[in-house]
Short mmCIF file of the N, C-alpha and C atoms (twelve columns), coordinates in Angstrom:
data_MODEL
# 
_entry.id   MODEL 
# 
loop_
_atom_site.group_PDB 
_atom_site.id 
_atom_site.type_symbol 
_atom_site.label_atom_id 
_atom_site.label_alt_id 
_atom_site.label_comp_id 
_atom_site.label_asym_id 
_atom_site.label_seq_id 
_atom_site.Cartn_x 
_atom_site.Cartn_y 
_atom_site.Cartn_z 
_atom_site.pdbx_PDB_model_num 
ATOM 1   N N  . MET A 1   -12.507 4.298   -8.139  1 
ATOM 2   C CA . MET A 1   -11.554 5.340   -7.838  1 
ATOM 3   C C  . MET A 1   -11.755 6.282   -8.863  1 
ATOM 4   N N  . TYR A 2   -11.930 7.646   -8.679  1 
ATOM 5   C CA . TYR A 2   -12.000 8.643   -9.697  1 
ATOM 6   C C  . TYR A 2   -10.659 9.531   -9.571  1 
ATOM 7   N N  . ASN A 3   -10.159 9.908   -10.731 1 
ATOM 8   C CA . ASN A 3   -8.947  10.983  -10.523 1 
ATOM 9   C C  . ASN A 3   -9.360  12.295  -11.119 1 
ATOM 10  N N  . VAL A 4   -10.498 12.554  -11.665 1 
ATOM 11  C CA . VAL A 4   -10.934 13.659  -12.278 1 
ATOM 12  C C  . VAL A 4   -12.400 14.059  -11.698 1 
ATOM 13  N N  . ASN A 5   -12.770 15.177  -11.650 1 
ATOM 14  C CA . ASN A 5   -14.249 15.568  -11.305 1 
ATOM 15  C C  . ASN A 5   -15.167 15.206  -12.412 1 
ATOM 16  N N  . GLY A 6   -16.127 14.582  -12.103 1 
ATOM 17  C CA . GLY A 6   -17.096 14.027  -12.984 1 
ATOM 18  C C  . GLY A 6   -18.159 15.118  -13.191 1 
ATOM 19  N N  . PHE A 7   -19.194 14.682  -14.167 1 
ATOM 20  C CA . PHE A 7   -20.247 15.570  -14.474 1 
ATOM 21  C C  . PHE A 7   -21.531 15.079  -13.735 1 
ATOM 22  N N  . PRO A 8   -22.159 15.952  -13.318 1 
ATOM 23  C CA . PRO A 8   -23.559 15.495  -12.706 1 
ATOM 24  C C  . PRO A 8   -24.425 14.911  -13.863 1 
ATOM 25  N N  . ALA A 9   -24.886 13.704  -13.338 1 
ATOM 26  C CA . ALA A 9   -25.961 13.136  -14.559 1 
ATOM 27  C C  . ALA A 9   -27.019 12.264  -13.893 1 
ATOM 28  N N  . VAL A 10  -28.061 11.951  -14.562 1 
ATOM 29  C CA . VAL A 10  -29.051 11.227  -13.990 1 
ATOM 30  C C  . VAL A 10  -29.203 9.864   -14.799 1 
ATOM 31  N N  . LEU A 11  -29.283 8.963   -13.973 1 
ATOM 32  C CA . LEU A 11  -29.424 7.468   -14.405 1 
ATOM 33  C C  . LEU A 11  -31.060 7.099   -14.214 1 
ATOM 34  N N  . ILE A 12  -31.415 6.647   -15.274 1 
ATOM 35  C CA . ILE A 12  -33.002 6.129   -15.391 1 
ATOM 36  C C  . ILE A 12  -32.695 4.568   -15.543 1 
ATOM 37  N N  . GLN A 13  -33.016 4.007   -14.253 1 
ATOM 38  C CA . GLN A 13  -32.943 2.656   -14.056 1 
ATOM 39  C C  . GLN A 13  -34.409 1.975   -14.316 1 
ATOM 40  N N  . ASN A 14  -34.340 1.050   -15.339 1 
ATOM 41  C CA . ASN A 14  -35.577 0.427   -15.998 1 
ATOM 42  C C  . ASN A 14  -35.872 -0.833  -15.174 1 
ATOM 43  N N  . ASN A 15  -37.056 -1.166  -15.020 1 
ATOM 44  C CA . ASN A 15  -37.415 -2.382  -14.585 1 
ATOM 45  C C  . ASN A 15  -36.594 -2.990  -13.283 1 
ATOM 46  N N  . ARG A 16  -36.668 -2.361  -12.223 1 
ATOM 47  C CA . ARG A 16  -36.042 -2.758  -11.108 1 
ATOM 48  C C  . ARG A 16  -36.891 -3.088  -9.913  1 
ATOM 49  N N  . GLY A 17  -38.393 -2.898  -10.187 1 
ATOM 50  C CA . GLY A 17  -39.437 -3.199  -9.216  1 
ATOM 51  C C  . GLY A 17  -39.727 -4.691  -9.115  1 
ATOM 52  N N  . ILE A 18  -40.783 -5.031  -9.543  1 
ATOM 53  C CA . ILE A 18  -41.305 -6.324  -9.398  1 
ATOM 54  C C  . ILE A 18  -40.704 -7.086  -10.370 1 
ATOM 55  N N  . GLU A 19  -40.334 -8.450  -10.123 1 
ATOM 56  C CA . GLU A 19  -39.352 -9.271  -10.882 1 
ATOM 57  C C  . GLU A 19  -40.232 -9.736  -12.163 1 
ATOM 58  N N  . THR A 20  -41.436 -9.645  -12.094 1 
ATOM 59  C CA . THR A 20  -42.312 -10.189 -13.503 1 
ATOM 60  C C  . THR A 20  -42.330 -9.018  -14.361 1 
ATOM 61  N N  . SER A 21  -41.990 -7.923  -14.085 1 
ATOM 62  C CA . SER A 21  -42.261 -6.529  -15.009 1 
ATOM 63  C C  . SER A 21  -41.112 -6.348  -15.879 1 
ATOM 64  N N  . TYR A 22  -40.584 -7.288  -16.537 1 
ATOM 65  C CA . TYR A 22  -39.341 -7.258  -17.511 1 
ATOM 66  C C  . TYR A 22  -39.605 -6.314  -18.532 1 
ATOM 67  N N  . TYR A 23  -40.636 -6.095  -19.269 1 
ATOM 68  C CA . TYR A 23  -41.084 -5.345  -20.312 1 
ATOM 69  C C  . TYR A 23  -41.944 -3.926  -19.833 1 
ATOM 70  N N  . ASP A 24  -42.257 -3.704  -18.609 1 
ATOM 71  C CA . ASP A 24  -42.808 -2.692  -18.038 1 
ATOM 72  C C  . ASP A 24  -42.236 -1.314  -18.381 1 
ATOM 73  N N  . ASP A 25  -43.005 -0.265  -19.049 1 
ATOM 74  C CA . ASP A 25  -42.291 0.853   -19.376 1 
ATOM 75  C C  . ASP A 25  -42.564 1.949   -18.516 1 
ATOM 76  N N  . GLN A 26  -43.352 1.717   -17.394 1 
ATOM 77  C CA . GLN A 26  -43.608 2.781   -16.372 1 
ATOM 78  C C  . GLN A 26  -42.945 2.379   -15.298 1 
ATOM 79  N N  . ASP A 27  -41.935 1.280   -14.937 1 
ATOM 80  C CA . ASP A 27  -41.387 0.973   -13.878 1 
ATOM 81  C C  . ASP A 27  -39.678 1.713   -14.122 1 
ATOM 82  N N  . LYS A 28  -39.822 2.988   -13.816 1 
ATOM 83  C CA . LYS A 28  -38.692 3.901   -13.995 1 
ATOM 84  C C  . LYS A 28  -38.095 4.656   -12.543 1 
ATOM 85  N N  . THR A 29  -36.955 4.477   -12.434 1 
ATOM 86  C CA . THR A 29  -36.326 4.987   -10.921 1 
ATOM 87  C C  . THR A 29  -35.208 5.881   -11.625 1 
ATOM 88  N N  . GLU A 30  -35.401 7.318   -11.183 1 
ATOM 89  C CA . GLU A 30  -34.205 8.096   -11.600 1 
ATOM 90  C C  . GLU A 30  -33.395 8.342   -10.451 1 
ATOM 91  N N  . VAL A 31  -32.047 8.245   -10.688 1 
ATOM 92  C CA . VAL A 31  -30.998 8.338   -9.487  1 
ATOM 93  C C  . VAL A 31  -29.986 9.528   -9.961  1 
ATOM 94  N N  . ASP A 32  -29.761 10.446  -9.022  1 
ATOM 95  C CA . ASP A 32  -28.740 11.454  -9.525  1 
ATOM 96  C C  . ASP A 32  -27.332 10.834  -9.209  1 
ATOM 97  N N  . ILE A 33  -26.408 10.737  -9.985  1 
ATOM 98  C CA . ILE A 33  -25.054 10.393  -9.990  1 
ATOM 99  C C  . ILE A 33  -24.119 11.072  -10.653 1 
ATOM 100 N N  . VAL A 34  -22.729 10.744  -10.610 1 
ATOM 101 C CA . VAL A 34  -21.556 11.511  -11.143 1 
ATOM 102 C C  . VAL A 34  -20.945 10.485  -12.249 1 
ATOM 103 N N  . ALA A 35  -20.894 11.111  -13.434 1 
ATOM 104 C CA . ALA A 35  -20.141 10.273  -14.507 1 
ATOM 105 C C  . ALA A 35  -19.064 10.889  -15.002 1 
ATOM 106 N N  . CYS A 36  -18.073 10.197  -15.384 1 
ATOM 107 C CA . CYS A 36  -16.733 10.690  -15.905 1 
ATOM 108 C C  . CYS A 36  -16.709 10.287  -17.449 1 
ATOM 109 N N  . PRO A 37  -16.335 11.121  -18.219 1 
ATOM 110 C CA . PRO A 37  -16.157 10.653  -19.527 1 
ATOM 111 C C  . PRO A 37  -14.825 9.911   -19.738 1 
ATOM 112 N N  . TYR A 38  -14.995 8.932   -20.502 1 
ATOM 113 C CA . TYR A 38  -13.616 8.243   -20.934 1 
ATOM 114 C C  . TYR A 38  -13.172 8.476   -22.165 1 
ATOM 115 N N  . ASN A 39  -12.028 8.713   -22.597 1 
ATOM 116 C CA . ASN A 39  -11.544 8.870   -23.792 1 
ATOM 117 C C  . ASN A 39  -11.287 7.496   -24.640 1 
ATOM 118 N N  . VAL A 40  -12.152 7.446   -25.710 1 
ATOM 119 C CA . VAL A 40  -12.142 6.261   -26.475 1 
ATOM 120 C C  . VAL A 40  -10.769 6.040   -27.113 1 
ATOM 121 N N  . ASP A 41  -9.923  7.018   -27.294 1 
ATOM 122 C CA . ASP A 41  -8.836  6.820   -28.140 1 
ATOM 123 C C  . ASP A 41  -7.690  6.088   -27.462 1 
ATOM 124 N N  . ILE A 42  -7.910  6.050   -25.989 1 
ATOM 125 C CA . ILE A 42  -6.969  5.165   -25.270 1 
ATOM 126 C C  . ILE A 42  -7.239  3.677   -24.900 1 
ATOM 127 N N  . THR A 43  -8.440  3.402   -25.388 1 
ATOM 128 C CA . THR A 43  -9.035  2.202   -24.975 1 
ATOM 129 C C  . THR A 43  -8.242  0.654   -25.715 1 
ATOM 130 N N  . ASP A 44  -7.759  0.919   -26.740 1 
ATOM 131 C CA . ASP A 44  -7.104  -0.040  -27.573 1 
ATOM 132 C C  . ASP A 44  -5.579  -0.181  -26.906 1 
ATOM 133 N N  . ARG A 45  -5.160  0.960   -26.570 1 
ATOM 134 C CA . ARG A 45  -3.693  1.035   -26.135 1 
ATOM 135 C C  . ARG A 45  -3.719  0.293   -24.785 1 
ATOM 136 N N  . PHE A 46  -4.622  0.389   -23.856 1 
ATOM 137 C CA . PHE A 46  -4.626  -0.356  -22.606 1 
ATOM 138 C C  . PHE A 46  -5.256  -1.496  -22.707 1 
ATOM 139 N N  . GLY A 47  -5.836  -2.122  -23.668 1 
ATOM 140 C CA . GLY A 47  -6.417  -3.217  -23.920 1 
ATOM 141 C C  . GLY A 47  -7.913  -3.363  -23.633 1 
ATOM 142 N N  . MET A 48  -8.438  -2.472  -23.232 1 
ATOM 143 C CA . MET A 48  -9.859  -2.548  -23.238 1 
ATOM 144 C C  . MET A 48  -10.833 -2.557  -24.568 1 
ATOM 145 N N  . TYR A 49  -11.688 -3.535  -24.635 1 
ATOM 146 C CA . TYR A 49  -12.330 -3.918  -25.904 1 
ATOM 147 C C  . TYR A 49  -13.180 -2.463  -25.983 1 
ATOM 148 N N  . SER A 50  -13.339 -2.362  -27.401 1 
ATOM 149 C CA . SER A 50  -14.230 -1.281  -27.623 1 
ATOM 150 C C  . SER A 50  -15.453 -1.964  -28.487 1 
ATOM 151 N N  . VAL A 51  -16.531 -1.162  -28.328 1 
ATOM 152 C CA . VAL A 51  -17.990 -1.535  -28.693 1 
ATOM 153 C C  . VAL A 51  -18.225 -0.654  -30.134 1 
ATOM 154 N N  . PRO A 52  -18.109 -1.227  -31.165 1 
ATOM 155 C CA . PRO A 52  -18.341 -0.735  -32.416 1 
ATOM 156 C C  . PRO A 52  -19.452 0.283   -32.713 1 
ATOM 157 N N  . GLU A 53  -20.562 -0.231  -32.193 1 
ATOM 158 C CA . GLU A 53  -21.779 0.961   -32.093 1 
ATOM 159 C C  . GLU A 53  -21.866 2.024   -31.187 1 
ATOM 160 N N  . ALA A 54  -20.880 2.154   -30.189 1 
ATOM 161 C CA . ALA A 54  -20.809 2.946   -29.113 1 
ATOM 162 C C  . ALA A 54  -20.541 4.444   -29.648 1 
ATOM 163 N N  . GLU A 55  -21.215 5.252   -29.074 1 
ATOM 164 C CA . GLU A 55  -21.122 6.726   -29.252 1 
ATOM 165 C C  . GLU A 55  -19.883 7.299   -28.381 1 
ATOM 166 N N  . GLY A 56  -19.824 6.798   -27.174 1 
ATOM 167 C CA . GLY A 56  -18.981 7.191   -26.043 1 
ATOM 168 C C  . GLY A 56  -19.006 6.181   -25.056 1 
ATOM 169 N N  . TYR A 57  -18.120 6.551   -24.030 1 
ATOM 170 C CA . TYR A 57  -17.826 5.789   -22.875 1 
ATOM 171 C C  . TYR A 57  -17.776 6.741   -21.638 1 
ATOM 172 N N  . PHE A 58  -18.454 6.204   -20.445 1 
ATOM 173 C CA . PHE A 58  -18.519 6.865   -19.217 1 
ATOM 174 C C  . PHE A 58  -18.111 5.962   -18.145 1 
ATOM 175 N N  . ILE A 59  -17.322 6.319   -17.182 1 
ATOM 176 C CA . ILE A 59  -17.010 5.676   -15.934 1 
ATOM 177 C C  . ILE A 59  -17.786 6.155   -14.598 1 
ATOM 178 N N  . LEU A 60  -18.480 5.057   -14.017 1 
ATOM 179 C CA . LEU A 60  -19.174 5.238   -12.821 1 
ATOM 180 C C  . LEU A 60  -18.647 4.586   -11.809 1 
ATOM 181 N N  . LYS A 61  -19.180 5.211   -10.498 1 
ATOM 182 C CA . LYS A 61  -18.660 4.756   -9.122  1 
ATOM 183 C C  . LYS A 61  -19.142 3.401   -9.245  1 
ATOM 184 N N  . ASN A 62  -18.464 2.435   -8.238  1 
ATOM 185 C CA . ASN A 62  -18.802 1.133   -8.073  1 
ATOM 186 C C  . ASN A 62  -20.084 0.630   -7.412  1 
ATOM 187 N N  . THR A 63  -20.755 1.899   -6.639  1 
ATOM 188 C CA . THR A 63  -21.802 1.818   -5.954  1 
ATOM 189 C C  . THR A 63  -23.012 2.063   -6.538  1 
ATOM 190 N N  . VAL A 64  -22.939 2.106   -7.847  1 
ATOM 191 C CA . VAL A 64  -24.049 2.589   -8.833  1 
ATOM 192 C C  . VAL A 64  -24.691 1.360   -9.429  1 
ATOM 193 N N  . ASP A 65  -26.048 1.122   -9.378  1 
ATOM 194 C CA . ASP A 65  -26.687 -0.026  -9.604  1 
ATOM 195 C C  . ASP A 65  -27.008 0.258   -11.203 1 
ATOM 196 N N  . VAL A 66  -26.189 -0.362  -12.065 1 
ATOM 197 C CA . VAL A 66  -26.227 -0.147  -13.443 1 
ATOM 198 C C  . VAL A 66  -26.349 -1.454  -14.052 1 
ATOM 199 N N  . LYS A 67  -27.402 -1.451  -15.216 1 
ATOM 200 C CA . LYS A 67  -27.496 -2.483  -16.107 1 
ATOM 201 C C  . LYS A 67  -27.452 -2.076  -17.589 1 
ATOM 202 N N  . GLU A 68  -27.551 -3.022  -18.497 1 
ATOM 203 C CA . GLU A 68  -27.455 -2.648  -20.050 1 
ATOM 204 C C  . GLU A 68  -28.998 -2.552  -20.085 1 
ATOM 205 N N  . GLY A 69  -29.226 -1.497  -21.016 1 
ATOM 206 C CA . GLY A 69  -30.773 -1.119  -21.126 1 
ATOM 207 C C  . GLY A 69  -31.266 0.337   -20.350 1 
ATOM 208 N N  . ASP A 70  -30.346 0.553   -19.283 1 
ATOM 209 C CA . ASP A 70  -30.640 1.769   -18.699 1 
ATOM 210 C C  . ASP A 70  -30.168 3.097   -19.644 1 
ATOM 211 N N  . GLN A 71  -30.760 4.079   -19.080 1 
ATOM 212 C CA . GLN A 71  -30.562 5.533   -19.821 1 
ATOM 213 C C  . GLN A 71  -29.659 6.356   -18.739 1 
ATOM 214 N N  . LEU A 72  -28.814 7.170   -19.422 1 
ATOM 215 C CA . LEU A 72  -27.929 8.129   -18.718 1 
ATOM 216 C C  . LEU A 72  -28.133 9.727   -19.363 1 
ATOM 217 N N  . ILE A 73  -28.797 10.521  -18.720 1 
ATOM 218 C CA . ILE A 73  -28.822 11.892  -19.070 1 
ATOM 219 C C  . ILE A 73  -27.723 12.570  -18.615 1 
ATOM 220 N N  . ILE A 74  -27.023 13.332  -19.608 1 
ATOM 221 C CA . ILE A 74  -25.838 14.164  -19.192 1 
ATOM 222 C C  . ILE A 74  -25.783 15.284  -20.163 1 
ATOM 223 N N  . ASP A 75  -25.921 16.540  -19.486 1 
ATOM 224 C CA . ASP A 75  -25.819 17.772  -20.331 1 
ATOM 225 C C  . ASP A 75  -27.124 17.881  -21.238 1 
ATOM 226 N N  . GLY A 76  -28.406 17.247  -20.822 1 
ATOM 227 C CA . GLY A 76  -29.372 17.415  -21.769 1 
ATOM 228 C C  . GLY A 76  -29.560 16.313  -22.801 1 
ATOM 229 N N  . ARG A 77  -28.509 15.672  -22.981 1 
ATOM 230 C CA . ARG A 77  -28.480 14.550  -23.831 1 
ATOM 231 C C  . ARG A 77  -28.960 13.201  -23.249 1 
ATOM 232 N N  . THR A 78  -29.552 12.370  -23.878 1 
ATOM 233 C CA . THR A 78  -29.830 11.110  -23.310 1 
ATOM 234 C C  . THR A 78  -29.340 10.074  -24.115 1 
ATOM 235 N N  . PHE A 79  -28.544 9.148   -23.303 1 
ATOM 236 C CA . PHE A 79  -27.908 8.005   -23.881 1 
ATOM 237 C C  . PHE A 79  -28.470 6.532   -23.326 1 
ATOM 238 N N  . SER A 80  -28.236 5.612   -24.221 1 
ATOM 239 C CA . SER A 80  -28.733 4.243   -23.725 1 
ATOM 240 C C  . SER A 80  -27.587 3.315   -23.442 1 
ATOM 241 N N  . ILE A 81  -27.486 2.798   -22.381 1 
ATOM 242 C CA . ILE A 81  -26.213 2.020   -22.094 1 
ATOM 243 C C  . ILE A 81  -26.643 0.821   -22.923 1 
ATOM 244 N N  . ILE A 82  -25.360 0.334   -23.697 1 
ATOM 245 C CA . ILE A 82  -25.412 -0.910  -24.337 1 
ATOM 246 C C  . ILE A 82  -24.429 -1.903  -23.688 1 
ATOM 247 N N  . LYS A 83  -23.605 -1.552  -22.958 1 
ATOM 248 C CA . LYS A 83  -22.628 -2.457  -22.494 1 
ATOM 249 C C  . LYS A 83  -22.038 -1.910  -21.249 1 
ATOM 250 N N  . VAL A 84  -21.956 -2.842  -20.216 1 
ATOM 251 C CA . VAL A 84  -21.255 -2.612  -18.990 1 
ATOM 252 C C  . VAL A 84  -20.186 -3.695  -18.496 1 
ATOM 253 N N  . GLN A 85  -18.943 -2.951  -18.220 1 
ATOM 254 C CA . GLN A 85  -17.853 -3.713  -17.785 1 
ATOM 255 C C  . GLN A 85  -17.551 -3.264  -16.390 1 
ATOM 256 N N  . ASP A 86  -17.292 -4.019  -15.741 1 
ATOM 257 C CA . ASP A 86  -16.723 -3.861  -14.297 1 
ATOM 258 C C  . ASP A 86  -15.044 -3.921  -14.391 1 
ATOM 259 N N  . ASN A 87  -14.410 -3.144  -13.709 1 
ATOM 260 C CA . ASN A 87  -13.107 -2.787  -13.469 1 
ATOM 261 C C  . ASN A 87  -12.817 -3.365  -12.171 1 
ATOM 262 N N  . TRP A 88  -11.829 -4.185  -12.148 1 
ATOM 263 C CA . TRP A 88  -11.414 -4.664  -10.552 1 
ATOM 264 C C  . TRP A 88  -9.888  -4.270  -10.416 1 
ATOM 265 N N  . ILE A 89  -9.908  -4.035  -9.179  1 
ATOM 266 C CA . ILE A 89  -8.512  -3.722  -8.538  1 
ATOM 267 C C  . ILE A 89  -8.411  -4.300  -7.227  1 
ATOM 268 N N  . TRP A 90  -7.419  -5.106  -6.932  1 
ATOM 269 C CA . TRP A 90  -7.102  -5.802  -5.888  1 
ATOM 270 C C  . TRP A 90  -8.368  -6.575  -5.329  1 
ATOM 271 N N  . ASN A 91  -9.034  -7.469  -6.176  1 
ATOM 272 C CA . ASN A 91  -10.020 -8.220  -5.819  1 
ATOM 273 C C  . ASN A 91  -11.192 -7.657  -5.467  1 
ATOM 274 N N  . LYS A 92  -11.625 -6.391  -6.006  1 
ATOM 275 C CA . LYS A 92  -12.784 -5.744  -5.698  1 
ATOM 276 C C  . LYS A 92  -13.201 -4.801  -6.942  1 
ATOM 277 N N  . ILE A 93  -14.535 -4.593  -7.202  1 
ATOM 278 C CA . ILE A 93  -14.804 -3.712  -8.341  1 
ATOM 279 C C  . ILE A 93  -14.490 -2.450  -7.895  1 
ATOM 280 N N  . ALA A 94  -13.583 -1.713  -8.829  1 
ATOM 281 C CA . ALA A 94  -13.319 -0.294  -8.574  1 
ATOM 282 C C  . ALA A 94  -14.363 0.755   -9.072  1 
ATOM 283 N N  . ASN A 95  -14.779 0.325   -10.179 1 
ATOM 284 C CA . ASN A 95  -15.819 1.259   -10.954 1 
ATOM 285 C C  . ASN A 95  -16.318 0.397   -12.156 1 
ATOM 286 N N  . PHE A 96  -17.311 1.005   -12.889 1 
ATOM 287 C CA . PHE A 96  -17.918 0.443   -14.099 1 
ATOM 288 C C  . PHE A 96  -17.576 1.489   -15.451 1 
ATOM 289 N N  . THR A 97  -17.180 0.799   -16.336 1 
ATOM 290 C CA . THR A 97  -17.172 1.600   -17.618 1 
ATOM 291 C C  . THR A 97  -18.179 1.099   -18.372 1 
ATOM 292 N N  . VAL A 98  -19.420 2.095   -18.923 1 
ATOM 293 C CA . VAL A 98  -20.243 1.987   -19.712 1 
ATOM 294 C C  . VAL A 98  -20.133 2.518   -21.053 1 
ATOM 295 N N  . ALA A 99  -20.420 1.631   -22.028 1 
ATOM 296 C CA . ALA A 99  -20.801 1.926   -23.418 1 
ATOM 297 C C  . ALA A 99  -22.013 2.654   -23.703 1 
ATOM 298 N N  . VAL A 100 -22.043 3.753   -24.247 1 
ATOM 299 C CA . VAL A 100 -23.452 4.323   -24.604 1 
ATOM 300 C C  . VAL A 100 -23.750 4.713   -26.182 1 
ATOM 301 N N  . LYS A 101 -24.845 4.587   -26.325 1 
ATOM 302 C CA . LYS A 101 -25.173 4.937   -27.805 1 
ATOM 303 C C  . LYS A 101 -26.287 6.089   -27.573 1 
# 
């Protein structure tokens, strides 16, 4: 569920091809997505845990295939995803909150 307009972003999915290619640096897929920045000041107020080494947080739609170790390019800046948290509403995943570094 999105309440604001997001930013166009590129998600670089690493190692999604062959199951034995865990450390293959050539196995990359770029996907155009929409990412919404998340205000880190309200994380403690609403009970979401924070990641100490994170530079920022983004909200992604629930249809995005995202894992830790993927990269996110927004406004020419490249971020590495260090933590993925799924947010549930009424017994289904509403969106993902990712911590980036």
